[in-house]
Coordinates of C-alpha atoms and ligand atoms in Angstrom, one line a residue:
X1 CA 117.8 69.0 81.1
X2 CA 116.5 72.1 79.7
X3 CA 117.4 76.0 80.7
X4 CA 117.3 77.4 83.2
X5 CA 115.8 80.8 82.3
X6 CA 117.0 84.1 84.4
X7 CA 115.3 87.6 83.9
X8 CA 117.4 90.5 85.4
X9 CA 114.9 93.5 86.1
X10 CA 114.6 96.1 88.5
X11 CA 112.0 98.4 87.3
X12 CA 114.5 101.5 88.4
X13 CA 117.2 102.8 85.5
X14 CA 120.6 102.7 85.3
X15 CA 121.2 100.1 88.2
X16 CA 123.4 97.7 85.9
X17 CA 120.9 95.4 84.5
X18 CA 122.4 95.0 81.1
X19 CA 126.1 94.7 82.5
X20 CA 125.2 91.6 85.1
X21 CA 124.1 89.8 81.9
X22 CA 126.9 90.7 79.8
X23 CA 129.3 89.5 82.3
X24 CA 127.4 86.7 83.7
X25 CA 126.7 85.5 80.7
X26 CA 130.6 85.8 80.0
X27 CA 131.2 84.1 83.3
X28 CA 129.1 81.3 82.9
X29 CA 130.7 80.7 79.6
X30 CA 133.9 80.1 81.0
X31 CA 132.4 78.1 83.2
X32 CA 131.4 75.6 80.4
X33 CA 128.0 76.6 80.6
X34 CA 125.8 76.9 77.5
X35 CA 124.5 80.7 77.6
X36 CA 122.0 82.3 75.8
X37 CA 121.2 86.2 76.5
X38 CA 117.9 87.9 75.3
X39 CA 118.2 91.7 74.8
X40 CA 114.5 92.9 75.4
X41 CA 115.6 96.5 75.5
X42 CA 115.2 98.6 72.6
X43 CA 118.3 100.5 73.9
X44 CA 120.3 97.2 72.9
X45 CA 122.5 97.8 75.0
X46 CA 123.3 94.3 76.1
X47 CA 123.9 93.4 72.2
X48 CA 126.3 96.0 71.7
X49 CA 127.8 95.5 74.8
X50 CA 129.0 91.8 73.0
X51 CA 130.0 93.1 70.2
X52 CA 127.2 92.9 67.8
X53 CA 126.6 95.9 65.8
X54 CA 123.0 96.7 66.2
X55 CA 122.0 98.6 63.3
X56 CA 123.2 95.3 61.2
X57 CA 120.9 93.3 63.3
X58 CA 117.9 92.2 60.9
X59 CA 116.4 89.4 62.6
X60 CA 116.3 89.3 66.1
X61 CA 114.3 89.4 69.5
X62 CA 111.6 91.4 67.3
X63 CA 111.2 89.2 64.5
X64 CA 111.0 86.2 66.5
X65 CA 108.5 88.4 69.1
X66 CA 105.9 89.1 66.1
X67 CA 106.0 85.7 65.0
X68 CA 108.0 86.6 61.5
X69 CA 111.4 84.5 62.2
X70 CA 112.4 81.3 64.1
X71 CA 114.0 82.2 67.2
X72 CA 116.8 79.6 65.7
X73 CA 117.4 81.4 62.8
X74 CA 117.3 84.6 64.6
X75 CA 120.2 83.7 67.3
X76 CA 123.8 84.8 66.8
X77 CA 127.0 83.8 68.6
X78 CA 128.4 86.8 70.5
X79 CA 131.6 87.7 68.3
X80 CA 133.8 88.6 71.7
X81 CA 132.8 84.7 72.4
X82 CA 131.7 82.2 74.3
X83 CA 128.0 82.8 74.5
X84 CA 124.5 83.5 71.8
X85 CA 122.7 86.3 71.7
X86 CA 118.6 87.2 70.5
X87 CA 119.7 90.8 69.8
X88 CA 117.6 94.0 69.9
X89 CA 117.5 96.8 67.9
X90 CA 115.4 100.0 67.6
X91 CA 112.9 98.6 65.8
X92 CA 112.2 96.7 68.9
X93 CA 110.7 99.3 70.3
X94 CA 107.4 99.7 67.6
X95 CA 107.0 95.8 68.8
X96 CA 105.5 97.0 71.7
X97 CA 102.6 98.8 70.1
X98 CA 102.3 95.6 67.1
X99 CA 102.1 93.2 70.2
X100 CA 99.0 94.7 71.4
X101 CA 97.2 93.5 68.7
X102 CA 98.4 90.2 68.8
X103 CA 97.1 87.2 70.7
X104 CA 98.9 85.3 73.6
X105 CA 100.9 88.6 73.4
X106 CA 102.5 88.2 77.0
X107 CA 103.7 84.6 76.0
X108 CA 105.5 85.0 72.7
X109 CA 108.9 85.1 74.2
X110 CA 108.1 82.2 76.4
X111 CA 106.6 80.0 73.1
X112 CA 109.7 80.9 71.4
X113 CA 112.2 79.9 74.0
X114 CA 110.6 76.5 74.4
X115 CA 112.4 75.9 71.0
X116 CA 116.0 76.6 72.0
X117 CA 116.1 75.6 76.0
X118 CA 117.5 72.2 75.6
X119 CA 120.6 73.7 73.9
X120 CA 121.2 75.7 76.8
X121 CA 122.0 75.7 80.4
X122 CA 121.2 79.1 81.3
X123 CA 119.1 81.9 79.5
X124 CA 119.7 85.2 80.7
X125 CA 116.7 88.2 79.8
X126 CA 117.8 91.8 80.0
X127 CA 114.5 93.7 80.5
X128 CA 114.2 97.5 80.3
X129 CA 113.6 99.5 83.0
X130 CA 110.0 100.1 82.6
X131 CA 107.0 97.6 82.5
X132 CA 106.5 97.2 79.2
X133 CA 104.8 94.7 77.6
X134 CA 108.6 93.8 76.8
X135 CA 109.4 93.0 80.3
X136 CA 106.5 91.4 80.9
X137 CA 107.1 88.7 78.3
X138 CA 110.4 88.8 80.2
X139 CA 108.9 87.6 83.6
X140 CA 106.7 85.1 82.0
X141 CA 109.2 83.3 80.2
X142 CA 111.0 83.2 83.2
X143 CA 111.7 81.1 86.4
X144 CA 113.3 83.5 88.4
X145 CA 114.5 87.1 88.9
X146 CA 118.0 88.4 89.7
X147 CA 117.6 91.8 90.5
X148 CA 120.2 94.1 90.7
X149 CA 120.7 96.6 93.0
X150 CA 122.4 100.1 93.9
X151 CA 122.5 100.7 98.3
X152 CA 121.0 104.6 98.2
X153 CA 118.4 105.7 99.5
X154 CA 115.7 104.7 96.8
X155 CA 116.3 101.2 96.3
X156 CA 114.2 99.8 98.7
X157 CA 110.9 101.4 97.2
X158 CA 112.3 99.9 93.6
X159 CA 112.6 97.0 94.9
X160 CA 109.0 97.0 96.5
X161 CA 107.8 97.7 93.5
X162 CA 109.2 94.7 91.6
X163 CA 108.1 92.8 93.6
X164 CA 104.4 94.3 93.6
X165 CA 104.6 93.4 89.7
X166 CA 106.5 89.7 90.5
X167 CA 102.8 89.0 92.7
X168 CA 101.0 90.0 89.6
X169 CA 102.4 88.1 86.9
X170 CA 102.9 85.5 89.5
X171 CA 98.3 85.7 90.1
X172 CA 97.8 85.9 86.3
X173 CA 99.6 83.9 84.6
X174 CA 103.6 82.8 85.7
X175 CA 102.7 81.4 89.5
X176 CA 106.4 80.2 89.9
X177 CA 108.0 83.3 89.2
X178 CA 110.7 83.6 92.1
X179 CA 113.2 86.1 93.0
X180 CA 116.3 83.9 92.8
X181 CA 119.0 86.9 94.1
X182 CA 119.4 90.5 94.9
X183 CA 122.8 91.3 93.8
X184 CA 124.2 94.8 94.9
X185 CA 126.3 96.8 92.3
X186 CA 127.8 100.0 92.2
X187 CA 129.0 98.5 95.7
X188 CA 130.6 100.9 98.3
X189 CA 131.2 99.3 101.3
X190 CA 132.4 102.7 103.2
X191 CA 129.6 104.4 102.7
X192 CA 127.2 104.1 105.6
X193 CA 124.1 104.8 103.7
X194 CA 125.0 101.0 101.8
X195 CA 125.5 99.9 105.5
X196 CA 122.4 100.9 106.4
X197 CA 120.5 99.8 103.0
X198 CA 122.6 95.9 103.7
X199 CA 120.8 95.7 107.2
X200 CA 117.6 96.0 105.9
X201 CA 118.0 94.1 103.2
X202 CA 119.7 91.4 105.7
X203 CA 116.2 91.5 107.4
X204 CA 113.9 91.4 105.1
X205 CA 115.4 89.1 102.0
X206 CA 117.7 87.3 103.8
X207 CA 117.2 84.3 101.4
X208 CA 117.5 86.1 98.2
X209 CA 120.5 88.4 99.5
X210 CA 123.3 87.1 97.5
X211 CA 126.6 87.2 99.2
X212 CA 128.6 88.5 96.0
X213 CA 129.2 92.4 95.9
X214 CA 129.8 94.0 92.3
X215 CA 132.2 96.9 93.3
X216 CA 132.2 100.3 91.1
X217 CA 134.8 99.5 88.7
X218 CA 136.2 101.6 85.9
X219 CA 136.5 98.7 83.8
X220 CA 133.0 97.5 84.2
X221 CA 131.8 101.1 82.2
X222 CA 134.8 100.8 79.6
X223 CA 134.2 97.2 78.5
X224 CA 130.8 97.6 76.6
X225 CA 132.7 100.4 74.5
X226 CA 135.2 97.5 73.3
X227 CA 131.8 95.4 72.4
X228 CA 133.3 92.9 75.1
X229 CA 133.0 91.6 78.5
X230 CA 135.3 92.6 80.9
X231 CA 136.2 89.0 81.7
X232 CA 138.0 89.8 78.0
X233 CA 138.8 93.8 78.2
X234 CA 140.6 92.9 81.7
X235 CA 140.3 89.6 84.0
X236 CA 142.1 90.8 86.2
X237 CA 140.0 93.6 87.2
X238 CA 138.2 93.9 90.4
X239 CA 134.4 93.8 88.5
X240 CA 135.6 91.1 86.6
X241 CA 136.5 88.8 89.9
X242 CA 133.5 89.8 91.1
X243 CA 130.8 88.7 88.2
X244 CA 133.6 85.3 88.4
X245 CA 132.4 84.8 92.0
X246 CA 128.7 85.7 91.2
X247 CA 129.1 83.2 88.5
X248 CA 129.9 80.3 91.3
X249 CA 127.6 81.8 93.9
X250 CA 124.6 81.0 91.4
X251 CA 126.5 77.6 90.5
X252 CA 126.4 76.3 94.2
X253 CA 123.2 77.5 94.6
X254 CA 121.7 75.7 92.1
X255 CA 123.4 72.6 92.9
X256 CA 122.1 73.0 96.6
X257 CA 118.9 73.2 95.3
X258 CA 118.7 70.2 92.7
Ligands
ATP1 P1 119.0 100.7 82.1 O1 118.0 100.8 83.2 O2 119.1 102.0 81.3 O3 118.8 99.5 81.2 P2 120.9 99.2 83.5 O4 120.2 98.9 84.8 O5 121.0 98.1 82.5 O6 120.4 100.5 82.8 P3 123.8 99.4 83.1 O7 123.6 99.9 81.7 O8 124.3 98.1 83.2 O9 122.4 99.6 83.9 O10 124.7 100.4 83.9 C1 124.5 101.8 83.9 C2 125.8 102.5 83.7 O11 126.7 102.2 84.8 C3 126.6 102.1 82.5 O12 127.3 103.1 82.0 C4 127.5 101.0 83.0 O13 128.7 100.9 82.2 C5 127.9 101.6 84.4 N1 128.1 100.5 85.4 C6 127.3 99.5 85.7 N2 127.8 98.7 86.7 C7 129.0 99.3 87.0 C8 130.0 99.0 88.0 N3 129.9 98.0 88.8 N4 131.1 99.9 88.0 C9 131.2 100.9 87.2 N5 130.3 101.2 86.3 C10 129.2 100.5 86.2
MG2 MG1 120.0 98.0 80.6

């Protein structure tokens, strides 16, 4: 059984990308699955966020990217536990502009990860929120896409726009490439506008619409600062219930579907 290999993208900032992998990933973990997380975003925010200092961070994503490290020597267990890490730092961003010269640029993460799947059950890709030659190797090396989501008015126009670039990568060159789940965050479910925003998405993606909400959660925001998860910072709290539950939504889902 090899990976199965997750990219979380939504081409719009801020929408909680990077803290649906830290805390999925944590989920997953204590869910005896094996979890790897690539941080593709030079912010690294997903590497700090488990507690790996990024400035210390010699070999990583961008080594193994330009073909100058093993991605086995490169990966490093996630010091708050339970999960690895390919970590980012800033020098991740000039591997954007090196890549381009590069052949088979748009498959390096993909080549690299064909190393390490067997030891894993789930790979989880944080991609930046811009389409980058970063993301891209993102949704190659990919199966599927959980794209998180925030009910204003925008979202619907981000999401059209993933999934524009999903039908591209899917013509040239990844023709699996499915969105696996829409997951909302920052959840309000008083305000009417994320009423509104649900019914369409009800309509329109009723098969990717996952049923788990993440609600706005203080906790959620503090965690990364702690260079944990929340499932350690606080498991009680209400976000970290909720990435538990999207944990076991995925879980049944992919059961259903083997
Ligand atoms: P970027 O596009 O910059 O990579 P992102 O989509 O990865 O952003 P995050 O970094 O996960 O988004 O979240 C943006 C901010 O919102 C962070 O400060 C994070 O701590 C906070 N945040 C994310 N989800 C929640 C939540 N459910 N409740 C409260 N705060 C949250
Ligand atoms: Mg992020």
């Amino acid at each position: 059984m090899s990976a199965q290999i997750i990219a979380v993208a939504n081409q719009k900032g801020g929408v909680g990308k990077t803290t649906t992998v830290v805390n999925l990933a944590a989920a997953f973990s204590q869910r005896k699955q094996r979890v790897l997380i690539v941080d593709l975003d030079p912010q690294g925010n997903a590497t700090t966020g488990s507690g790996i200092n990024k400035a210390q961070v010699d070999t990583g994503v961008y080594a193994v990217l330009l073909g100058n490290s093993s991605i086995q020597e490169a990966i490093l267990p996630a010091p708050s536990g339970g999960y690895d890490v390919l970590a980012a730092n800033r020098a991740l961003a000039g591997a954007e502009v090196e890549l381009v010269q590069e052949l088979a640029r748009e498959m390096r993460l993909k080549n690299a990860l064909a190393e390490v799947e067997s030891q894993y059950d789930y790979i989880l890709i944080d991609c930046p929120p811009t389409l980058t030659l970063l993301t891209i190797n993102g949704l190659v090396a990919a199966q599927s896409i959980i794209v998180p989501m925030v009910c204003e008015y925008y979202a619907l126009e981000g999401l059209s726009d993933l999934i524009a670039t999903v039908r591209k990568i899917r013509l040239a060159i990844n023709p699996k490439l499915d969105i696996l789940g829409i997951v909302r965050t920052l959840y309000d479910a008083r305000s009417l506008l994320a009423k509104q925003v649900d019914e369409q998405l009800a309509k329109h993606f009723q098969r990717q619409l996952l049923q788990t909400t993440i609600p706005r959660n203080i906790r959620l925001a503090e965690a990364p600062s702690h260079g944990m998860s929340v499932l350690q910072y606080d498991p009680q709290a209400r976000g970290a219930l909720a990435y538990m539950a999207l944990a076991d939504e995925l879980l049944t889902r992919s059961e259903a579907s083997v």
